[in-house]
Amino acid sequence: GLSWWYAGGHAAGPLDSAIDDPLISRAEGHHHLLWPVADLGSPPALVLGMLILVVAAVRTHRRPAILLAVLGPPLASLVTELALKPVVGRTHFGGLSLPSGHATSITAQVTVYLLAFAAVGLPRRNWLRRALIAAAPLLVAGVSGAMVSLERHYATDTVAGALVGASAVCALALGLDAGSRARRTRAAKVPLSGQAGR
């Protein structure tokens, strides 16, 4: 819906103005603090985040978790950068902006954590798991807010990026689950057919 509404645009909408202006004015003099937060959604941070997720997933010995960690964030970023941004064509100071690649990246990584780890009770320490779950939306909001405050994106760009990041990873997770169920069903039928032939 955001892609359709802002397609080809190059200016802030009413919702953007309501959110962007206060953030930008409050950020004056604090840019040195905001850049490190914004960088959590950058390509180098995506590689580092994926590496951490993959190592953690390998330690669980769960193939779907490993695949989700390896494939989820890059899939989301590719959808944003190679498909949606060129098609939507919205620009911010001359650069393609909707959806936000930084918001897509951080949201995809957070969604991988929530689906592959938190949803199955990992890490085992309750306090740590709860802290990571609480940090997840704060990371997304922090990166998105920093990008808006630094005038790198409109607010609706970051909302669209977060939606793409979560949707791409969730769609991949559903596909991996369906494939896993199909393999288990085939494996369960093999011994039965073998016994029937005896």
CSV table of C-alpha atoms in Angstrom, one decimal:
chain,number,residue,atom,x,y,z
A,1,GLY,CA,0.0,0.0,0.0
A,2,LEU,CA,2.8,2.4,0.8
A,3,SER,CA,4.6,1.5,-2.4
A,4,TRP,CA,1.5,2.3,-4.4
A,5,TRP,CA,0.7,5.5,-2.5
A,6,TYR,CA,4.2,7.0,-2.8
A,7,ALA,CA,5.2,5.5,-6.1
A,8,GLY,CA,7.3,8.0,-8.1
A,9,GLY,CA,7.2,10.6,-5.3
A,10,HIS,CA,10.0,12.8,-4.2
A,11,ALA,CA,8.6,14.7,-1.2
A,12,ALA,CA,7.3,13.9,2.3
A,13,GLY,CA,3.7,13.0,2.7
A,14,PRO,CA,1.5,14.3,5.6
A,15,LEU,CA,2.4,11.3,7.8
A,16,ASP,CA,6.1,11.8,7.1
A,17,SER,CA,6.0,15.5,8.0
A,18,ALA,CA,4.2,14.7,11.3
A,19,ILE,CA,6.9,12.2,12.3
A,20,ASP,CA,10.0,13.5,10.5
A,21,ASP,CA,10.0,17.2,11.5
A,22,PRO,CA,10.0,16.6,15.3
A,23,LEU,CA,12.7,13.8,15.0
A,24,ILE,CA,14.9,16.0,12.8
A,25,SER,CA,14.6,19.0,15.0
A,26,ARG,CA,15.4,17.0,18.2
A,27,ALA,CA,18.4,15.4,16.5
A,28,GLU,CA,20.2,18.7,16.0
A,29,GLY,CA,23.6,18.4,17.6
A,30,HIS,CA,23.3,14.7,18.3
A,31,HIS,CA,24.2,13.3,14.8
A,32,HIS,CA,27.5,11.8,16.2
A,33,LEU,CA,25.3,9.6,18.4
A,34,LEU,CA,22.8,8.6,15.7
A,35,TRP,CA,25.2,7.5,13.0
A,36,PRO,CA,26.4,4.4,15.0
A,37,VAL,CA,22.7,3.4,15.5
A,38,ALA,CA,21.8,3.9,11.9
A,39,ASP,CA,24.9,1.8,10.9
A,40,LEU,CA,23.3,-1.2,12.6
A,41,GLY,CA,21.2,-1.5,9.4
A,42,SER,CA,24.1,-1.1,7.0
A,43,PRO,CA,25.5,-3.8,4.7
A,44,PRO,CA,28.6,-4.5,6.8
A,45,ALA,CA,26.4,-4.8,9.9
A,46,LEU,CA,24.1,-7.2,7.9
A,47,VAL,CA,27.1,-9.4,7.2
A,48,LEU,CA,28.2,-9.4,10.9
A,49,GLY,CA,24.6,-10.0,12.1
A,50,MET,CA,24.1,-12.9,9.7
A,51,LEU,CA,27.4,-14.4,10.8
A,52,ILE,CA,26.3,-14.3,14.5
A,53,LEU,CA,22.9,-15.8,13.6
A,54,VAL,CA,24.4,-18.5,11.5
A,55,VAL,CA,27.0,-19.5,14.2
A,56,ALA,CA,24.2,-19.6,16.8
A,57,ALA,CA,21.9,-21.6,14.4
A,58,VAL,CA,24.7,-24.2,13.7
A,59,ARG,CA,25.1,-24.7,17.4
A,60,THR,CA,21.4,-25.7,17.6
A,61,HIS,CA,21.9,-28.4,15.0
A,62,ARG,CA,18.5,-27.4,13.5
A,63,ARG,CA,18.7,-27.3,9.7
A,64,PRO,CA,15.7,-24.9,9.2
A,65,ALA,CA,17.2,-22.4,11.7
A,66,ILE,CA,20.5,-22.5,9.7
A,67,LEU,CA,18.8,-22.0,6.4
A,68,LEU,CA,16.7,-19.2,7.8
A,69,ALA,CA,19.8,-17.4,9.2
A,70,VAL,CA,21.7,-17.9,5.9
A,71,LEU,CA,18.9,-17.0,3.4
A,72,GLY,CA,16.5,-14.7,5.3
A,73,PRO,CA,18.3,-11.4,5.6
A,74,PRO,CA,19.9,-11.4,2.1
A,75,LEU,CA,16.5,-12.4,0.6
A,76,ALA,CA,14.8,-9.4,2.3
A,77,SER,CA,17.6,-7.0,1.2
A,78,LEU,CA,17.5,-8.2,-2.4
A,79,VAL,CA,13.8,-7.8,-2.5
A,80,THR,CA,14.1,-4.2,-1.3
A,81,GLU,CA,17.2,-3.1,-3.3
A,82,LEU,CA,16.7,-5.0,-6.6
A,83,ALA,CA,12.9,-5.2,-6.9
A,84,LEU,CA,10.9,-2.7,-4.8
A,85,LYS,CA,13.1,0.4,-4.8
A,86,PRO,CA,13.4,0.5,-8.7
A,87,VAL,CA,9.7,-0.3,-9.2
A,88,VAL,CA,8.4,2.1,-6.6
A,89,GLY,CA,10.8,4.9,-7.7
A,90,ARG,CA,10.3,7.1,-4.7
A,91,THR,CA,13.3,9.3,-4.0
A,92,HIS,CA,14.7,11.2,-1.1
A,93,PHE,CA,17.3,13.9,-2.0
A,94,GLY,CA,17.8,12.1,-5.4
A,95,GLY,CA,18.3,8.5,-4.1
A,96,LEU,CA,15.8,5.7,-4.2
A,97,SER,CA,14.3,5.5,-0.8
A,98,LEU,CA,11.2,3.3,-0.4
A,99,PRO,CA,11.5,0.8,1.2
A,100,SER,CA,14.5,1.7,3.4
A,101,GLY,CA,17.3,-0.8,3.0
A,102,HIS,CA,18.5,-0.2,6.6
A,103,ALA,CA,15.1,-0.9,8.1
A,104,THR,CA,14.7,-4.0,5.9
A,105,SER,CA,18.1,-5.3,7.0
A,106,ILE,CA,17.7,-4.9,10.8
A,107,THR,CA,14.1,-6.1,10.8
A,108,ALA,CA,15.0,-9.2,8.8
A,109,GLN,CA,17.8,-10.1,11.3
A,110,VAL,CA,15.5,-9.5,14.3
A,111,THR,CA,12.7,-11.6,12.7
A,112,VAL,CA,15.2,-14.5,12.1
A,113,TYR,CA,16.1,-14.3,15.8
A,114,LEU,CA,12.4,-14.3,16.9
A,115,LEU,CA,11.4,-17.2,14.6
A,116,ALA,CA,14.5,-19.4,14.8
A,117,PHE,CA,15.5,-18.9,18.4
A,118,ALA,CA,13.0,-17.1,20.7
A,119,ALA,CA,10.0,-19.1,19.4
A,120,VAL,CA,11.6,-22.4,20.5
A,121,GLY,CA,12.9,-21.1,23.8
A,122,LEU,CA,16.4,-20.2,22.9
A,123,PRO,CA,18.6,-19.1,24.6
A,124,ARG,CA,17.6,-21.3,27.6
A,125,ARG,CA,18.2,-18.6,30.2
A,126,ASN,CA,14.8,-16.8,30.5
A,127,TRP,CA,16.3,-13.5,31.5
A,128,LEU,CA,18.5,-13.4,28.5
A,129,ARG,CA,15.8,-14.5,26.1
A,130,ARG,CA,13.4,-11.9,27.5
A,131,ALA,CA,16.0,-9.2,27.2
A,132,LEU,CA,16.7,-10.1,23.5
A,133,ILE,CA,13.0,-10.2,22.7
A,134,ALA,CA,12.6,-6.7,24.3
A,135,ALA,CA,15.6,-5.4,22.4
A,136,ALA,CA,14.2,-6.6,19.0
A,137,PRO,CA,11.6,-3.8,18.5
A,138,LEU,CA,14.0,-1.3,20.0
A,139,LEU,CA,16.6,-2.1,17.4
A,140,VAL,CA,14.2,-1.7,14.6
A,141,ALA,CA,12.8,1.6,16.0
A,142,GLY,CA,16.3,2.8,16.8
A,143,VAL,CA,17.7,2.2,13.3
A,144,SER,CA,14.5,3.6,11.6
A,145,GLY,CA,14.4,6.6,13.8
A,146,ALA,CA,18.1,7.4,13.3
A,147,MET,CA,17.7,7.2,9.5
A,148,VAL,CA,14.8,9.6,9.7
A,149,SER,CA,16.5,11.9,12.1
A,150,LEU,CA,19.6,12.0,9.9
A,151,GLU,CA,17.4,12.9,6.9
A,152,ARG,CA,18.4,9.8,5.0
A,153,HIS,CA,14.8,8.5,4.7
A,154,TYR,CA,11.2,9.5,5.2
A,155,ALA,CA,9.4,7.8,8.1
A,156,THR,CA,7.1,5.8,5.7
A,157,ASP,CA,10.3,4.5,3.9
A,158,THR,CA,11.4,2.9,7.2
A,159,VAL,CA,7.9,1.5,7.9
A,160,ALA,CA,7.9,-0.1,4.4
A,161,GLY,CA,11.4,-1.5,5.0
A,162,ALA,CA,10.4,-3.1,8.3
A,163,LEU,CA,7.3,-4.7,6.7
A,164,VAL,CA,9.4,-6.1,3.8
A,165,GLY,CA,12.1,-7.4,6.2
A,166,ALA,CA,9.5,-9.2,8.4
A,167,SER,CA,7.4,-10.4,5.5
A,168,ALA,CA,10.3,-11.9,3.5
A,169,VAL,CA,11.7,-13.8,6.4
A,170,CYS,CA,8.3,-15.1,7.5
A,171,ALA,CA,7.5,-16.2,3.9
A,172,LEU,CA,10.8,-18.0,3.8
A,173,ALA,CA,10.2,-19.6,7.2
A,174,LEU,CA,6.8,-20.9,6.0
A,175,GLY,CA,8.4,-22.3,2.9
A,176,LEU,CA,11.1,-24.1,4.9
A,177,ASP,CA,8.4,-25.5,7.3
A,178,ALA,CA,6.4,-26.8,4.4
A,179,GLY,CA,9.4,-28.4,2.9
A,180,SER,CA,10.4,-30.0,6.2
A,181,ARG,CA,6.8,-31.4,6.7
A,182,ALA,CA,6.9,-32.8,3.2
A,183,ARG,CA,10.2,-34.6,3.8
A,184,ARG,CA,8.9,-36.0,7.1
A,185,THR,CA,5.8,-37.3,5.4
A,186,ARG,CA,7.8,-39.0,2.7
A,187,ALA,CA,10.2,-40.5,5.2
A,188,ALA,CA,7.2,-41.9,7.3
A,189,LYS,CA,5.7,-43.5,4.3
A,190,VAL,CA,8.8,-45.3,3.1
A,191,PRO,CA,8.9,-47.9,6.0
A,192,LEU,CA,5.1,-48.6,5.6
A,193,SER,CA,5.4,-49.3,1.9
A,194,GLY,CA,8.4,-51.5,2.5
A,195,GLN,CA,6.5,-53.6,5.1
A,196,ALA,CA,3.4,-53.9,2.8
A,197,GLY,CA,5.6,-55.5,0.1
A,198,ARG,CA,6.9,-58.3,2.4
